[in-house]
Short mmCIF file of C-alpha atoms in Angstrom, two decimals:
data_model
loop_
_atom_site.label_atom_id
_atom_site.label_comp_id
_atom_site.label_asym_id
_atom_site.label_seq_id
_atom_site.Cartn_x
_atom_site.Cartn_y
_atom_site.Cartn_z
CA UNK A 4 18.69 34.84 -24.91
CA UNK A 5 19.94 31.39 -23.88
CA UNK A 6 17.73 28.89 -22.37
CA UNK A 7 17.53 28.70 -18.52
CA UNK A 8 19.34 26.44 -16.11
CA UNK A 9 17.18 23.22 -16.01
CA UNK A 10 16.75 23.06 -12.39
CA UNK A 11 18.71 20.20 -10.89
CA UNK A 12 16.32 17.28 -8.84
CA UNK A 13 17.18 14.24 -7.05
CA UNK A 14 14.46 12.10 -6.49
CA UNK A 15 15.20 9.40 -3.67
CA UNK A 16 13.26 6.18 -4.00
CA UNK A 17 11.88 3.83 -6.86
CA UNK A 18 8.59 2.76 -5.07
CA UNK A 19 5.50 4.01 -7.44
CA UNK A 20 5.85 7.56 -5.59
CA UNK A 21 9.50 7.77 -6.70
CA UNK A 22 8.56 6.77 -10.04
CA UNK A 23 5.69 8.49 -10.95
CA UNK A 24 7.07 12.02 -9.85
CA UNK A 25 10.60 10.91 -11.74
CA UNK A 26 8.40 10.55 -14.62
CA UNK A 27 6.18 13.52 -14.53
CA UNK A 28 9.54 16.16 -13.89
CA UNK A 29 10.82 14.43 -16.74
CA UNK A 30 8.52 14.59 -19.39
CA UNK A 31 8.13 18.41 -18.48
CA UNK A 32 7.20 19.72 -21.84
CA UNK A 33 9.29 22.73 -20.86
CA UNK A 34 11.80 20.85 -20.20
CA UNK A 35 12.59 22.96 -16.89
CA UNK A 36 13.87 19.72 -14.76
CA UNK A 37 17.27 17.60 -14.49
CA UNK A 38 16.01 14.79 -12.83
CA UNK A 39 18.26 12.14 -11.39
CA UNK A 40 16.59 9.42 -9.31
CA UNK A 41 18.83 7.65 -6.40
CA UNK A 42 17.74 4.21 -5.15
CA UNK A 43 19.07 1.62 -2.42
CA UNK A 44 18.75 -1.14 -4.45
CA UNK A 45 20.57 -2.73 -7.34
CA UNK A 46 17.06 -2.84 -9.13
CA UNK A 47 14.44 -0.34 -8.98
CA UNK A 48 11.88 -1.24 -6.24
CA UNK A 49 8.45 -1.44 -7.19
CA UNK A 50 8.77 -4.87 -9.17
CA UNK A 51 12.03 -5.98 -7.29
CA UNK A 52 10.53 -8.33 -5.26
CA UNK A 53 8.34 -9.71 -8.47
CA UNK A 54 8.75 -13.54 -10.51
CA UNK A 55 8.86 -14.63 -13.48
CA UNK A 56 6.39 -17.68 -13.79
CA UNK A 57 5.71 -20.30 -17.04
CA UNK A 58 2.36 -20.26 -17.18
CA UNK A 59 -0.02 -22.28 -19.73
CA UNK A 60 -2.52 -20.27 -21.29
CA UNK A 61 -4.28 -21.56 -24.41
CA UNK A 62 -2.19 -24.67 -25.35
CA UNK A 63 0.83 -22.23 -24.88
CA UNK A 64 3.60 -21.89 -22.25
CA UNK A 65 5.17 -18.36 -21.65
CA UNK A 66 6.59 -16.36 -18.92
CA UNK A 67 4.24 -14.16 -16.78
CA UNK A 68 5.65 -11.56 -14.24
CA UNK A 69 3.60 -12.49 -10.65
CA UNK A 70 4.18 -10.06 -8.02
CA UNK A 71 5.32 -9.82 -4.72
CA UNK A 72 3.40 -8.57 -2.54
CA UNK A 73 -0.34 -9.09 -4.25
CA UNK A 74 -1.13 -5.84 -6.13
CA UNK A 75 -4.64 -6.39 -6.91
CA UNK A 76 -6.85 -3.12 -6.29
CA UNK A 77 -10.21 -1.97 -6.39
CA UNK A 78 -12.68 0.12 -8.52
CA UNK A 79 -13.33 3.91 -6.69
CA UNK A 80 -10.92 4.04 -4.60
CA UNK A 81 -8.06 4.10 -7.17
CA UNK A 82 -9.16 6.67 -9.37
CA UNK A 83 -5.94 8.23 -10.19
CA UNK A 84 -3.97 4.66 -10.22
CA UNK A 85 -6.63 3.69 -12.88
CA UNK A 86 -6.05 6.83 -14.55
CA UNK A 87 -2.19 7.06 -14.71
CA UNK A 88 -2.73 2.90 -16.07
CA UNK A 89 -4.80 4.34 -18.97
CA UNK A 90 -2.11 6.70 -19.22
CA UNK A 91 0.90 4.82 -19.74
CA UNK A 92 -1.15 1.87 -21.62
CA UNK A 93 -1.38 -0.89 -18.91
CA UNK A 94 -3.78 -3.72 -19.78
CA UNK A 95 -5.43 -4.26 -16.42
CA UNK A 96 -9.00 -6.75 -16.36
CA UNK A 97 -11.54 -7.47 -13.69
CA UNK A 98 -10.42 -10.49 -11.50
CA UNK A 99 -12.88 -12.45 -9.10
CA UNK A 100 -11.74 -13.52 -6.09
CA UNK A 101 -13.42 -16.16 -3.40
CA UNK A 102 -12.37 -15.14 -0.20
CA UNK A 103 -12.28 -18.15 3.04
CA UNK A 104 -11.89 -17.44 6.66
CA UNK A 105 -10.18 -19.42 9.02
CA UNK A 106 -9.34 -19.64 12.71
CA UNK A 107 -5.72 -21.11 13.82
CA UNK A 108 -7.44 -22.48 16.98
CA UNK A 109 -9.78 -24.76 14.85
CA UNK A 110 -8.77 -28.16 13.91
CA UNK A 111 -6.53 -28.36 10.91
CA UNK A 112 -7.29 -24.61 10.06
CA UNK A 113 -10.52 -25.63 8.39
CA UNK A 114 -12.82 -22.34 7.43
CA UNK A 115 -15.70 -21.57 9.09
CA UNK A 116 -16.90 -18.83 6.25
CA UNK A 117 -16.14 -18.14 2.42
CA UNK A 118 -17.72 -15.68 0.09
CA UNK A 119 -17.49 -14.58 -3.81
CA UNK A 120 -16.14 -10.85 -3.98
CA UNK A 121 -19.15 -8.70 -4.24
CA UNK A 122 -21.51 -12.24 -4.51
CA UNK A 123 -20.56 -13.01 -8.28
CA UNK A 124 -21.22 -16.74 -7.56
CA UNK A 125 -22.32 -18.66 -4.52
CA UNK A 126 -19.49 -19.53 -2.13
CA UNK A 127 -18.30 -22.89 -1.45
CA UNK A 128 -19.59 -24.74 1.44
CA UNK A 129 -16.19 -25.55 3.64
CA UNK A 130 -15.26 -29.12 3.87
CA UNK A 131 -16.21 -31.01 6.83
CA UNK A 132 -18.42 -28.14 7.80
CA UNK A 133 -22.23 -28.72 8.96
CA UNK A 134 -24.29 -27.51 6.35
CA UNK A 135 -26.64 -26.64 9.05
CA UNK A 136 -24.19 -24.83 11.36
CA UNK A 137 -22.29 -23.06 8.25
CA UNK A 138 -25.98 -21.39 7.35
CA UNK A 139 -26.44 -19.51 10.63
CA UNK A 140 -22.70 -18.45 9.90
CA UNK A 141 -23.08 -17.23 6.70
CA UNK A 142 -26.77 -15.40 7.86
CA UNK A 143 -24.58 -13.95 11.28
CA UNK A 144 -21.54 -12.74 8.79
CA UNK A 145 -24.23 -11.39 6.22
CA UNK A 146 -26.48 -9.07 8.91
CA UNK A 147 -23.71 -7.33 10.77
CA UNK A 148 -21.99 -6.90 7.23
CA UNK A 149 -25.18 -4.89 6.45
CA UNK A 150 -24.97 -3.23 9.77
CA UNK A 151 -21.41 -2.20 9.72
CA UNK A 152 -22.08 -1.02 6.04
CA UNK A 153 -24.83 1.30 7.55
CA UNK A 154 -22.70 2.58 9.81
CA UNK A 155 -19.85 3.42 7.40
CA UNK A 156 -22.79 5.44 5.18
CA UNK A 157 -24.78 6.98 8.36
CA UNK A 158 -22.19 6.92 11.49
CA UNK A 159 -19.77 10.16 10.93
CA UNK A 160 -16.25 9.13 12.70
CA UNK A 161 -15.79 11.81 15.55
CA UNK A 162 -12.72 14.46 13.72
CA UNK A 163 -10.15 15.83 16.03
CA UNK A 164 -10.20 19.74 17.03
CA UNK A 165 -8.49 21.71 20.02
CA UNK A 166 -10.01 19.14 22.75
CA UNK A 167 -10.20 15.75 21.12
CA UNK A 168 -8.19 13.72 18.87
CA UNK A 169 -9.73 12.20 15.67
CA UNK A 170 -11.65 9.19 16.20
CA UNK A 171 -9.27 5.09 16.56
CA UNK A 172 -11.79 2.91 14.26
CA UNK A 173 -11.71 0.66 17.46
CA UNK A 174 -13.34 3.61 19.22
CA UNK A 175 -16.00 3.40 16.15
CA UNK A 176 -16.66 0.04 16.43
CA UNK A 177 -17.29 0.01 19.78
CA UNK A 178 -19.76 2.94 19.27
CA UNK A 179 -21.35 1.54 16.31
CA UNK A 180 -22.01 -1.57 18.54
CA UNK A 181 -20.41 -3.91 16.52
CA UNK A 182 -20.15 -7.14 17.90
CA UNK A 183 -16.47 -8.79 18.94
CA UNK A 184 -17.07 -11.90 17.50
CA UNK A 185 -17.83 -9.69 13.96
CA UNK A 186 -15.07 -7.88 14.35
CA UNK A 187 -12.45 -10.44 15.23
CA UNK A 188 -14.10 -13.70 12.42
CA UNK A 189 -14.77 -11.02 9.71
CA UNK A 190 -13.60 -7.29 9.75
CA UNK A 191 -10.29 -7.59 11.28
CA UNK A 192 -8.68 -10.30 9.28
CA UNK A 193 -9.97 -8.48 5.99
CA UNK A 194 -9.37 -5.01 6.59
CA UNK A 195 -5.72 -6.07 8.21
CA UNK A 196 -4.53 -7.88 5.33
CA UNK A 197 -5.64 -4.56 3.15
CA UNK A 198 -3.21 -2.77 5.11
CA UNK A 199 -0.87 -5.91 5.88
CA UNK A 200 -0.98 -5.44 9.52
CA UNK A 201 -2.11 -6.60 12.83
CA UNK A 202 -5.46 -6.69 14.04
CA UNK A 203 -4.21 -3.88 17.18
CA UNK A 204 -2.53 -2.13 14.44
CA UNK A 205 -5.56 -1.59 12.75
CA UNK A 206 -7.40 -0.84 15.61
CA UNK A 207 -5.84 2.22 16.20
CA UNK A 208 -6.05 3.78 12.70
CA UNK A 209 -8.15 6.96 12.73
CA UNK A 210 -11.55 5.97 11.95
CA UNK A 211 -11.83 7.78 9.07
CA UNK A 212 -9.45 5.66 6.72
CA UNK A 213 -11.42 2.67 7.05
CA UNK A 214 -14.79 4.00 6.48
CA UNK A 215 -13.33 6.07 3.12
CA UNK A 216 -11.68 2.98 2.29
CA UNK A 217 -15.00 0.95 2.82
CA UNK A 218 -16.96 3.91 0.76
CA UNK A 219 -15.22 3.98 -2.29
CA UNK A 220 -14.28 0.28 -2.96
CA UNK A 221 -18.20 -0.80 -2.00
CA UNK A 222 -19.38 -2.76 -4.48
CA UNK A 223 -17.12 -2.40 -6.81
CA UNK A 224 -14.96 -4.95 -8.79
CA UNK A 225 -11.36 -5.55 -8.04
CA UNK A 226 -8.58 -5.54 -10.93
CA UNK A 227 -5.20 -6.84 -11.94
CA UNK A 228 -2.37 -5.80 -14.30
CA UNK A 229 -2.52 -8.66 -16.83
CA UNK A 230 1.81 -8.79 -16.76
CA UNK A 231 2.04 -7.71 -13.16
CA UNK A 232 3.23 -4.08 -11.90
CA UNK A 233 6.92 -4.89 -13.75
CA UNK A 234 4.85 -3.87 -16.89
CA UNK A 235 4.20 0.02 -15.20
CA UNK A 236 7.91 0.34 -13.57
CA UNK A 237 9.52 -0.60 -17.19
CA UNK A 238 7.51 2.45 -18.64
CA UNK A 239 7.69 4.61 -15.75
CA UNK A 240 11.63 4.48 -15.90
CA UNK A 241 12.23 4.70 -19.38
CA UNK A 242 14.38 7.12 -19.96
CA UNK A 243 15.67 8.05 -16.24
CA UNK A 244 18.98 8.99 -14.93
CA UNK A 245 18.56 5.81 -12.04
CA UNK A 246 22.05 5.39 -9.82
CA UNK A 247 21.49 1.55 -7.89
CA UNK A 248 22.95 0.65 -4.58
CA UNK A 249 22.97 4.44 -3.28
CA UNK A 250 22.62 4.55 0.77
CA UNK A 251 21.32 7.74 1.61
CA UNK A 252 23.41 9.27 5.05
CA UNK A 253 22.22 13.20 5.36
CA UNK A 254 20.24 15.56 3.47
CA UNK A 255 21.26 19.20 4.36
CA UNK A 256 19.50 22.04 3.15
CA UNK A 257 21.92 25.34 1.95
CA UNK A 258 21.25 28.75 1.09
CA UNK A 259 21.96 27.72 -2.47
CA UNK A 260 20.15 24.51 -3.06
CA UNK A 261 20.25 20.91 -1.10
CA UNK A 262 23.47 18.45 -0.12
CA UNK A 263 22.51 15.08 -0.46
CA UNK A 264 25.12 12.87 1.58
CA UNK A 265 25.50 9.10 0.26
CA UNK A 266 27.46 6.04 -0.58
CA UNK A 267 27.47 4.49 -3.70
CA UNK A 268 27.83 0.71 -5.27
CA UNK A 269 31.66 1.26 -5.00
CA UNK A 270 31.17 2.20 -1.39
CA UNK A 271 32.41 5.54 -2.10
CA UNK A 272 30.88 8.90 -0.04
CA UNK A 273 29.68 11.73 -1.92
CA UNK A 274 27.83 14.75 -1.62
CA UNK A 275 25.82 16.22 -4.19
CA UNK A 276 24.23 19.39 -4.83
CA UNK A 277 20.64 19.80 -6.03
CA UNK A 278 17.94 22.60 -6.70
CA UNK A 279 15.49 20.28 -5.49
CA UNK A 280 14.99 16.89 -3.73
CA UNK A 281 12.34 14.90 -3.42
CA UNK A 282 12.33 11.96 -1.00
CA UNK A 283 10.07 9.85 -1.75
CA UNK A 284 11.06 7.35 0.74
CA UNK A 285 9.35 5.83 4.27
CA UNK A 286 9.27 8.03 7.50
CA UNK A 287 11.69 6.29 9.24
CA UNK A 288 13.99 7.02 6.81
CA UNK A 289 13.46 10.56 6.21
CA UNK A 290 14.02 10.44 10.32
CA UNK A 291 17.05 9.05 9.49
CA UNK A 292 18.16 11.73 7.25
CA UNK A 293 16.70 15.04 7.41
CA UNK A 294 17.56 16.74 10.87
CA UNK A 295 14.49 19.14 11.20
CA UNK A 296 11.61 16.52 10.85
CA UNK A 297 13.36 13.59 12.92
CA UNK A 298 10.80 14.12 16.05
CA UNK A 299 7.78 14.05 13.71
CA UNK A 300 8.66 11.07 11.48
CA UNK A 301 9.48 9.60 14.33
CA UNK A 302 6.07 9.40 15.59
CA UNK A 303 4.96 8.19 12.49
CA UNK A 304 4.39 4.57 13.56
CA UNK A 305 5.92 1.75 10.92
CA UNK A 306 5.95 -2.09 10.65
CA UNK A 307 7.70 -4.93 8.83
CA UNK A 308 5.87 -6.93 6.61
CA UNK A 309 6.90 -10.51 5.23
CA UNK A 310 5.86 -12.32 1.99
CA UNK A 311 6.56 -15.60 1.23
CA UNK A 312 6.28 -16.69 -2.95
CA UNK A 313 5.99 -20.44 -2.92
CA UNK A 314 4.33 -23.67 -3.57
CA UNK A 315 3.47 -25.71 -0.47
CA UNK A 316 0.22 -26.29 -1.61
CA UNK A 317 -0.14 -28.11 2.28
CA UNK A 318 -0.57 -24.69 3.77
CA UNK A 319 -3.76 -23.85 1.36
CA UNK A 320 -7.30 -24.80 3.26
CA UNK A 321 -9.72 -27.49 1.94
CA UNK A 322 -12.50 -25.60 0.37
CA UNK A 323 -14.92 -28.47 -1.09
CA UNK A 324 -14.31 -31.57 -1.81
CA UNK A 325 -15.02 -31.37 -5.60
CA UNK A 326 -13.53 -27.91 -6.19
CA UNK A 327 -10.72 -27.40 -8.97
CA UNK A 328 -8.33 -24.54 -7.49
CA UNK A 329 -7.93 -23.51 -11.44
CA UNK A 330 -11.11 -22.38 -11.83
CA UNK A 331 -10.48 -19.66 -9.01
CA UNK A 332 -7.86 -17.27 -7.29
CA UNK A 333 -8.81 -17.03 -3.67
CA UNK A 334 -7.29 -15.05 -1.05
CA UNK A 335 -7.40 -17.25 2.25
CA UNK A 336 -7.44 -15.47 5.71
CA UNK A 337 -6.08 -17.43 8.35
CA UNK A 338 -6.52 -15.75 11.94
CA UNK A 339 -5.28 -16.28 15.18
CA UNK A 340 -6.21 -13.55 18.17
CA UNK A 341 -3.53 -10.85 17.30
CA UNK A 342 -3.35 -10.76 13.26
CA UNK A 343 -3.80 -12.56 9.84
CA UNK A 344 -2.30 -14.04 7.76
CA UNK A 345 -3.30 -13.81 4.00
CA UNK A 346 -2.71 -16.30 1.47
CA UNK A 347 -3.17 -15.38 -1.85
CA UNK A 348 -3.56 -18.45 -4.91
CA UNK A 349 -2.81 -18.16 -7.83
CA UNK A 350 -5.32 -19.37 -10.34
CA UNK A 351 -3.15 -20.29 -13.52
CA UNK A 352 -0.24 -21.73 -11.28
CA UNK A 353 0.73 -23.36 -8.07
CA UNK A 354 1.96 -19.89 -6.87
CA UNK A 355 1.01 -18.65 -3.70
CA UNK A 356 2.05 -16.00 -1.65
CA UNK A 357 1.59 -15.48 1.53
CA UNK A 358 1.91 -12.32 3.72
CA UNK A 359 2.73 -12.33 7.77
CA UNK A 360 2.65 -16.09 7.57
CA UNK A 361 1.80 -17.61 10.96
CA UNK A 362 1.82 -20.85 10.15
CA UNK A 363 5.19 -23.18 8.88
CA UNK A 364 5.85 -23.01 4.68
CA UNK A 365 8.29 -25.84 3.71
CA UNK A 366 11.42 -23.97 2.71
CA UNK A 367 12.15 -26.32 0.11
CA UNK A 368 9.35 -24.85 -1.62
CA UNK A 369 10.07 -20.85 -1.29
CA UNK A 370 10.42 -19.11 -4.43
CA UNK A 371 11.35 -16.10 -2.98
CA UNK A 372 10.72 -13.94 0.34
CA UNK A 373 10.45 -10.22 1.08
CA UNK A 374 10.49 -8.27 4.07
CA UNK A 375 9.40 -4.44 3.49
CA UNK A 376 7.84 -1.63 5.77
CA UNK A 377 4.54 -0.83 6.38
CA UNK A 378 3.57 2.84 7.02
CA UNK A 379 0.91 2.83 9.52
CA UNK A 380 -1.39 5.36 10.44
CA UNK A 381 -2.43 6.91 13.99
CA UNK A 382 -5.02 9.77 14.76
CA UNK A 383 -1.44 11.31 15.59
CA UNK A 384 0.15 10.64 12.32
CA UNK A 385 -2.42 11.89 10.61
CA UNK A 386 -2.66 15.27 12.10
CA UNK A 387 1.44 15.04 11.47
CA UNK A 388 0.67 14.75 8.46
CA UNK A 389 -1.76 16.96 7.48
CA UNK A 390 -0.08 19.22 9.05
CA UNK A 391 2.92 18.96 6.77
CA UNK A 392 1.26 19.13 3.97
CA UNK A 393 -1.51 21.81 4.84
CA UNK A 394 -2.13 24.56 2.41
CA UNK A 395 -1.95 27.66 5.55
CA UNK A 396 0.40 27.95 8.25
CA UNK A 397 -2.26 27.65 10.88
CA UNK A 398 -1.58 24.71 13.61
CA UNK A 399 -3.92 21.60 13.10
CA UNK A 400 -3.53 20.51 16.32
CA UNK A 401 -4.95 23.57 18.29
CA UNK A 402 -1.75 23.51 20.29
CA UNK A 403 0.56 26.85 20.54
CA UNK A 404 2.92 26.71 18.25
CA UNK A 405 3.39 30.18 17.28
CA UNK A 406 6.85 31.24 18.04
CA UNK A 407 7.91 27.94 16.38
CA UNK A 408 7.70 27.79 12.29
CA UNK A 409 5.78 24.65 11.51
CA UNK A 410 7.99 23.05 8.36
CA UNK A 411 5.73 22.53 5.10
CA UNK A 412 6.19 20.28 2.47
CA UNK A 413 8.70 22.27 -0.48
CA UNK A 414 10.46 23.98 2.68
CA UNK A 415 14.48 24.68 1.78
CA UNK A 416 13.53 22.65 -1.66
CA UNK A 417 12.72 19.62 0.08
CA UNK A 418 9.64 17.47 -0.89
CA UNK A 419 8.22 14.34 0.99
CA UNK A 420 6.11 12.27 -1.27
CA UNK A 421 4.62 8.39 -0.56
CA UNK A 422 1.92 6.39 -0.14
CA UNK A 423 1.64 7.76 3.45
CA UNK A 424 1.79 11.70 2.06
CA UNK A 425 -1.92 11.57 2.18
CA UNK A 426 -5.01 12.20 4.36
CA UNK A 427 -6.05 8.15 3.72
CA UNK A 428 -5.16 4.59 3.72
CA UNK A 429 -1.66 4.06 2.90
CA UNK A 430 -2.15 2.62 -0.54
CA UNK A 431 -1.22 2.65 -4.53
CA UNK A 432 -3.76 5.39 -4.35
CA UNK A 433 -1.96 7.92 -1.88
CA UNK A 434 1.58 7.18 -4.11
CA UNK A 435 -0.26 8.41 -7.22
CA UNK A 436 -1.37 11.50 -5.50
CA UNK A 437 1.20 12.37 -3.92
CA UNK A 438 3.72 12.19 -6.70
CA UNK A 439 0.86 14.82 -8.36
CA UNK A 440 1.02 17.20 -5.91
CA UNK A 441 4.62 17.44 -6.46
CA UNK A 442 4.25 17.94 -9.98
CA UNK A 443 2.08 20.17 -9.49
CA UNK A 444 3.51 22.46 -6.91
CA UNK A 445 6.45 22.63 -9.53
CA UNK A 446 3.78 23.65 -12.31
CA UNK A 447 4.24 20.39 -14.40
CA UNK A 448 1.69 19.03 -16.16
CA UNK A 449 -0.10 15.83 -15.46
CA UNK A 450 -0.72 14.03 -18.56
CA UNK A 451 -3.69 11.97 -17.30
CA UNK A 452 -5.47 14.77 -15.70
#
């Protein structure tokens, strides 16, 4: 007997989702999967946005790959990111960070707050800041961080069922009695620039992200790929069948496989046939393109994110007086009453980036700029979600839905994967995973596992 057909697969998308599942059908060690991987771009889009920087290290000058956006993450929550880095042999090392807090109201932006990630060194005092007055801020900021770190460990987040929806973290807050001055100096302009969103945004995530987020990642030390993320997308598309500047129109499922409907570079429409497809794309766009789950990605809220690589240095607040920036890389938060803006300096350079920038950058000094979306997440969304992706046919929402077929991930050989593909924050973490479960709902191996 001959060998079988190698089932045919278009992946859509280049993010780490696309990637990672590209890479897993791939290397199939039964070699059961044709995979050819579609993306919008003229360059695959996890590190398209990234630089290449001189930077002097050790009497040397070479060029370092910085990226854009910040992809810094953090012990315990990215167990499977760390994991799939051992994997492909990314050098990643621990990286402290001193974090400052500002106001836009206050005069000149100066901080009223800055702390060492996880206290590895005592923070700066701010210039021109009472020593006095900056003590009972630093003692206020430290005792409602230990209260709202009791809460995440001992307050459950109310789940939804039949009556009730699942629990906005503002809803927590408020019952957790956290105060509004707390929440709006401190929690909000953190936890939003996690999630690069605004402060309302955040507000209205299901309580249960934040406090898994806040679980996992407590007390534990944040990393960084030593070359930048361009290292892991080189490796993950090694060997790929990648078509650049494809614009995805329709994806039609058939009785004998999937039509996928695009343009190419040339500007040229095509349709191609595939066993499989796996979109590994944003909600909006899967709205966009597959008929039968327009409505529900459409309630899938989304926003659009800016980053700005550059050098004003003007835009960075005074820390101390005596303080050399090289010895650090701090991540500035600069608030007004809606969102944040966070500034992230580099430490071997005089590149910054900064993401949702409220306040004026010299565009004689931009490097480059970005503008991506942000999947957000709803107690809505979520049950969407799960929903899509639960194991049994049974309705999460406790609404009747019986006469109507609810559509599961795999349906008519179609597969959503992403960052947002996941019952959590819409991070690194959820592309891993959901790139697994794709793999492994087509019985492929995972190497790292």
């Amino acid at each position: 007997m001959g060998q079988p057909r190698q089932k045919t697969v278009a992946v859509v998308g280049t993010g780490l989702t696309g990637l990672v599942t590209a890479h897993l059908l791939h290397q199939d060690v039964q070699q059961r999967y044709a995979v050819k991987v579609l993306e919008r771009k003229e360059e695959c889009s996890l590190s398209a946005e990234s630089i290449a920087l001189p930077v002097s290290k050790d009497g040397a000058t070479k060029s370092e790959w910085a990226d854009v956006p910040m992809r810094a993450f953090a012990g315990g929550f990215y167990r499977n990111l760390v994991r799939l880095y051992d994997y492909l042999g990314v050098q990643y090392h621990s990286q402290q960070f001193v974090f400052s807090f500002s106001r836009l109201t206050s005069t000149a932006s100066v901080p009223y707050m800055a702390h060492a990630s996880n206290f590895h060194a005592l923070p700066p005092v701010p210039h021109n800041v009472d020593f006095f007055a900056w003590l009972l801020e630093a003692l206020y900021a430290i005792f409602f961080n230990i209260w709202f770190t009791l809460c995440v460990y001992y307050l459950s987040p109310v789940e939804h069922s039949s009556t009730r929806p699942a629990e906005r973290f503002g809803d927590y807050l408020q019952r957790g009695f956290l105060p509004q001055y707390y929440v709006s100096h401190y929690l909000l302009p953190l936890m939003s620039s996690v999630c690069t969103c605004s402060h309302q945004e955040l507000l209205d995530f299901p309580a249960s992200d934040v406090l898994q987020y806040k679980r996992r990642t407590h007390g534990q030390p944040h990393y960084v790929v030593d070359s930048g993320v361009r290292t892991v997308q080189d490796r993950l598309s090694r060997g790929l069948d990648i078509s650049f500047g494809v614009s995805l129109s329709r994806v039609l499922p058939k009785s004998d496989g999937v039509e996928v409907h695009y343009t190419n570079a040339a500007g040229i429409t095509s349709v191609e046939s595939f066993d499989l497809v796996v979109l590994a794309i944003s909600p909006d766009v899967v709205a966009a393109v597959f008929e039968p789950l327009k409505d529900k990605m459409e309630r899938i809220p989304t926003t659009v994110v800016d980053t700005v690589a550059h050098n004003d240095t003007k835009t960075l607040p005074i820390l101390s007086s005596g303080e050399r920036p090289e010895q650090r890389q701090s991540i500035h938060f600069r608030s007004s009453k809606d969102g944040t803006e966070a500034i992230h300096e580099q430490s071997l350079s005089s590149f910054i980036v900064t993401t949702n920038p409220l306040t004026p950058i010299d565009s004689s000094s931009v490097l480059k700029s970005a503008t991506f979306t942000r999947v957000l997440r709803s107690p809505e969304s979520r049950r969407i979600v799960n929903d899509i992706f639960a194991e049994d046919s049974a309705n999460q929402d406790g609404t009747d839905e019986k006469s109507t077929r609810l559509w599961r991930n795999g349906d008519d050989g179609i597969y959503l994967a992403g960052g947002w593909c996941w019952d959590g924050m819409v991070l690194l973490e959820g592309c891993v995973v959901s790139a697994m479960r794709v793999a492994s709902d087509l019985d492929v191996a995972i190497p790292w596992m």
